[in-house]
Short mmCIF file of C-alpha atoms and ligand atoms in Angstrom, two decimals:
data_model
loop_
_atom_site.label_atom_id
_atom_site.label_comp_id
_atom_site.label_asym_id
_atom_site.label_seq_id
_atom_site.Cartn_x
_atom_site.Cartn_y
_atom_site.Cartn_z
CA MET A 1 51.29 96.48 36.24
CA ARG A 2 54.46 97.95 34.82
CA LEU A 3 57.68 96.00 34.72
CA ILE A 4 61.08 95.68 33.02
CA LEU A 5 62.58 92.40 31.95
CA LEU A 6 66.36 92.61 32.15
CA GLY A 7 68.93 90.10 31.02
CA PRO A 8 71.46 89.34 28.32
CA PRO A 9 70.47 88.61 24.72
CA GLY A 10 69.08 85.17 24.39
CA ALA A 11 68.02 84.93 28.01
CA GLY A 12 64.33 84.39 26.99
CA LYS A 13 63.07 87.86 27.74
CA GLY A 14 60.80 87.83 24.69
CA THR A 15 59.33 84.42 25.48
CA GLN A 16 58.57 85.45 29.07
CA ALA A 17 57.25 88.83 28.03
CA LYS A 18 54.72 87.10 25.79
CA ARG A 19 53.55 84.91 28.63
CA LEU A 20 53.20 87.92 30.94
CA MET A 21 51.33 89.84 28.23
CA ASP A 22 48.75 87.01 27.91
CA ARG A 23 48.46 86.34 31.56
CA HIS A 24 48.10 89.92 32.77
CA ALA A 25 46.56 91.51 29.64
CA ILE A 26 49.31 94.14 29.45
CA ALA A 27 51.28 95.41 26.47
CA GLN A 28 54.66 94.01 25.53
CA LEU A 29 57.07 96.81 24.42
CA SER A 30 59.99 95.22 22.75
CA THR A 31 62.37 97.74 21.31
CA GLY A 32 64.05 94.98 19.31
CA ASP A 33 60.69 94.04 17.63
CA MET A 34 59.89 97.69 16.98
CA LEU A 35 63.37 98.35 15.38
CA ARG A 36 63.07 95.16 13.31
CA ALA A 37 59.65 96.34 12.07
CA ALA A 38 61.23 99.75 11.20
CA VAL A 39 63.97 98.06 9.27
CA LYS A 40 61.44 95.94 7.39
CA ASP A 41 59.38 99.07 6.48
CA GLY A 42 62.48 100.85 5.33
CA SER A 43 61.59 103.90 7.46
CA GLU A 44 64.11 106.53 8.29
CA ILE A 45 64.69 105.02 11.74
CA GLY A 46 64.98 101.56 10.15
CA GLN A 47 67.64 102.78 7.73
CA LYS A 48 69.62 104.27 10.59
CA ALA A 49 69.31 101.17 12.73
CA LYS A 50 69.86 98.35 10.23
CA ASP A 51 73.62 98.06 10.14
CA ILE A 52 73.98 98.81 13.86
CA MET A 53 71.66 95.96 14.70
CA VAL A 54 73.35 93.41 12.39
CA ARG A 55 76.69 94.27 14.12
CA GLY A 56 75.08 93.79 17.50
CA ASP A 57 75.79 97.30 18.67
CA LEU A 58 73.22 99.48 20.36
CA VAL A 59 71.03 101.90 18.38
CA PRO A 60 71.52 105.51 19.62
CA ASP A 61 69.70 106.30 22.84
CA ASP A 62 67.70 109.19 21.39
CA ILE A 63 66.08 106.89 18.74
CA VAL A 64 64.98 104.21 21.16
CA ILE A 65 63.90 106.65 23.81
CA GLN A 66 61.63 108.41 21.27
CA ILE A 67 60.13 105.00 20.17
CA VAL A 68 59.35 103.96 23.75
CA SER A 69 58.02 107.38 24.71
CA ASP A 70 55.55 107.33 21.70
CA ARG A 71 54.41 103.80 22.71
CA ILE A 72 53.97 104.36 26.44
CA GLU A 73 51.36 107.03 25.64
CA ALA A 74 49.32 104.61 23.51
CA ASP A 75 45.95 103.36 24.65
CA ASP A 76 47.06 99.69 24.93
CA CYS A 77 49.48 100.70 27.60
CA SER A 78 46.83 102.01 29.96
CA ASN A 79 46.60 98.67 31.76
CA GLY A 80 50.36 98.38 32.15
CA PHE A 81 53.30 97.11 30.09
CA ILE A 82 56.36 94.96 30.10
CA LEU A 83 59.49 96.56 28.73
CA ASP A 84 61.47 93.88 26.93
CA GLY A 85 64.96 95.04 25.80
CA PHE A 86 64.62 98.59 27.13
CA PRO A 87 66.27 100.28 28.95
CA ARG A 88 69.77 99.06 27.87
CA THR A 89 71.86 101.96 29.06
CA VAL A 90 71.83 104.17 32.12
CA ALA A 91 70.80 107.16 29.94
CA GLN A 92 67.78 105.12 28.78
CA ALA A 93 66.91 104.22 32.36
CA GLU A 94 67.06 107.86 33.32
CA ALA A 95 64.91 108.88 30.34
CA LEU A 96 62.39 106.16 31.29
CA GLU A 97 62.22 107.52 34.88
CA THR A 98 61.49 110.99 33.56
CA MET A 99 58.80 109.61 31.23
CA LEU A 100 57.03 107.61 33.94
CA HIS A 101 57.24 110.54 36.28
CA GLN A 102 55.62 112.84 33.78
CA HIS A 103 52.70 110.41 33.48
CA GLY A 104 52.51 109.91 37.27
CA LEU A 105 53.48 106.23 36.87
CA SER A 106 55.97 103.95 38.61
CA LEU A 107 57.51 100.57 38.04
CA ASP A 108 56.27 97.57 40.00
CA ALA A 109 59.42 95.57 39.37
CA VAL A 110 62.54 95.06 37.39
CA VAL A 111 62.90 91.34 36.78
CA GLU A 112 66.44 90.17 35.98
CA LEU A 113 66.76 86.80 34.19
CA GLN A 114 70.11 85.32 35.32
CA VAL A 115 71.75 83.04 32.71
CA ASP A 116 75.01 81.34 31.92
CA GLU A 117 76.64 82.98 28.89
CA GLU A 118 78.38 79.81 27.64
CA ALA A 119 75.07 77.90 27.71
CA LEU A 120 73.48 80.78 25.75
CA ALA A 121 76.09 80.50 23.03
CA ALA A 122 75.46 76.78 22.87
CA ARG A 123 71.65 77.46 22.45
CA VAL A 124 72.31 79.80 19.54
CA GLU A 125 74.58 77.24 17.80
CA LYS A 126 71.87 74.65 18.23
CA ARG A 127 69.20 76.96 16.70
CA ARG A 128 71.33 77.65 13.70
CA ALA A 129 72.25 74.02 13.16
CA GLU A 130 68.57 72.90 13.35
CA ASN A 131 67.21 75.88 11.43
CA PRO A 132 69.71 77.34 8.96
CA GLY A 133 68.35 80.30 7.08
CA ALA A 134 65.30 80.76 9.32
CA VAL A 135 66.96 82.69 12.10
CA ARG A 136 67.59 86.39 12.64
CA ASP A 137 70.49 88.10 10.87
CA ASP A 138 72.12 88.87 14.18
CA ASP A 139 71.56 85.36 15.58
CA THR A 140 75.09 84.02 15.01
CA VAL A 141 77.56 82.97 17.67
CA GLU A 142 79.92 85.83 16.75
CA ALA A 143 77.10 88.38 16.91
CA LEU A 144 75.88 86.93 20.21
CA ARG A 145 79.37 87.18 21.70
CA HIS A 146 79.55 90.80 20.71
CA ARG A 147 76.05 91.50 22.02
CA LEU A 148 77.05 89.83 25.31
CA THR A 149 80.04 92.20 25.57
CA VAL A 150 77.86 95.16 24.85
CA TYR A 151 75.44 93.85 27.47
CA ARG A 152 78.13 93.53 30.06
CA GLU A 153 79.58 96.96 29.40
CA GLN A 154 76.43 99.00 28.84
CA THR A 155 73.46 97.22 30.23
CA ALA A 156 74.63 95.23 33.21
CA PRO A 157 75.28 98.41 35.24
CA LEU A 158 71.45 98.75 35.33
CA ILE A 159 71.34 95.79 37.67
CA SER A 160 73.03 97.67 40.48
CA HIS A 161 71.08 100.84 39.50
CA TYR A 162 67.76 99.05 40.05
CA ARG A 163 69.03 97.12 43.07
CA GLY A 164 69.74 100.48 44.63
CA THR A 165 66.22 101.68 44.11
CA GLY A 166 64.81 98.46 45.66
CA VAL A 167 62.79 97.25 42.64
CA LEU A 168 65.18 94.52 41.42
CA ARG A 169 64.07 90.87 41.57
CA SER A 170 66.31 88.14 40.20
CA VAL A 171 65.12 84.84 38.72
CA ASP A 172 67.14 81.83 37.41
CA GLY A 173 66.66 81.99 33.64
CA MET A 174 68.33 78.66 32.98
CA LYS A 175 65.37 76.70 34.25
CA PRO A 176 62.69 75.27 31.89
CA ILE A 177 60.46 78.00 30.40
CA ASP A 178 57.43 77.09 32.57
CA ASP A 179 59.51 77.19 35.73
CA VAL A 180 61.02 80.56 34.87
CA ALA A 181 57.43 81.84 34.19
CA GLY A 182 56.34 80.49 37.59
CA ASP A 183 59.29 82.08 39.36
CA ILE A 184 58.55 85.47 37.67
CA GLU A 185 54.89 85.29 38.90
CA ARG A 186 56.13 84.61 42.37
CA VAL A 187 58.52 87.54 42.53
CA LEU A 188 55.92 89.82 41.01
CA ALA A 189 53.38 88.84 43.65
CA GLU A 190 56.05 89.47 46.24
CA ALA A 191 56.97 92.83 44.76
CA ARG A 192 53.36 93.97 44.65
CA GLY A 193 52.70 92.62 48.13
CA THR A 194 55.60 94.61 49.48
CA ASP A 195 54.30 97.64 47.69
CA ALA A 196 50.79 97.24 49.09
CA LEU A 197 52.26 96.88 52.56
CA GLN A 198 54.36 100.02 52.15
CA GLN A 199 51.33 101.92 50.96
CA ALA A 200 49.21 100.60 53.90
CA GLY A 201 51.91 101.33 56.40
P1 LIG B 301 66.64 92.48 20.84
O1 LIG B 301 65.65 91.86 20.03
O2 LIG B 301 66.21 93.12 22.18
O3 LIG B 301 67.84 91.58 21.22
O4 LIG B 301 67.31 93.72 20.06
C1 LIG B 301 67.94 93.51 18.81
C2 LIG B 301 68.83 94.66 18.54
O5 LIG B 301 68.09 95.93 18.46
C3 LIG B 301 69.92 94.99 19.50
O6 LIG B 301 71.08 94.18 19.38
C4 LIG B 301 70.21 96.44 19.27
O7 LIG B 301 71.04 96.64 18.15
C5 LIG B 301 68.79 96.96 19.00
N1 LIG B 301 68.11 97.39 20.25
C6 LIG B 301 67.04 96.84 20.79
N2 LIG B 301 66.66 97.53 21.92
C7 LIG B 301 67.58 98.50 22.07
C8 LIG B 301 67.75 99.46 23.06
N3 LIG B 301 66.93 99.63 24.14
N4 LIG B 301 68.83 100.34 22.89
C9 LIG B 301 69.64 100.23 21.79
N5 LIG B 301 69.49 99.31 20.86
C10 LIG B 301 68.51 98.45 20.97
#
């Protein structure tokens, strides 16, 4: 199974990706996690990405596309993968399509987590108040607001892009975590069922 989790920062993509990874024994490819690891290692990519990430801007397409392309070819992706935080631009989505095509692969679904932006900002404020010092550098309300603007401008256009190709499934991301996970399983079963029917017909 191959899928994309789409949604604004703070929507719970990482949490749901981990659940899916455990449940379906597929790899979680989080470009955010991979970039944070690169920053920690002080690698060349990390040095380029660090300030951009703290500001909440997007790391250049060529860097993230290369990271994902290296990972998709790895053994642990042979059973499938969940892309969490990639693609974030139309150029990244197009590069992904080329990559998948080259490997004779296709996407089962693009799952959009729909959330309320004001409620997300409130969640971040709560996390910082409860846990000062133990949160990510970019986990401030100001950074979140900027990341939401970037999402709206650069990433949200992917929703209509994928709706157009018929793979988009939307889920209410404001529900409790277990309910969101249940809804994701339901839309995935539906997507795969439709797929099986199309192949049979
Ligand atoms: P995330 O953990 O997915 O919220 O990502 C954290 C930060 O990493 C983002 O705010 C971006 O600066 C960078 N990043 C992660 N994924 C991408 C991507 N696909 N394209 C560009 N930048 C990314």
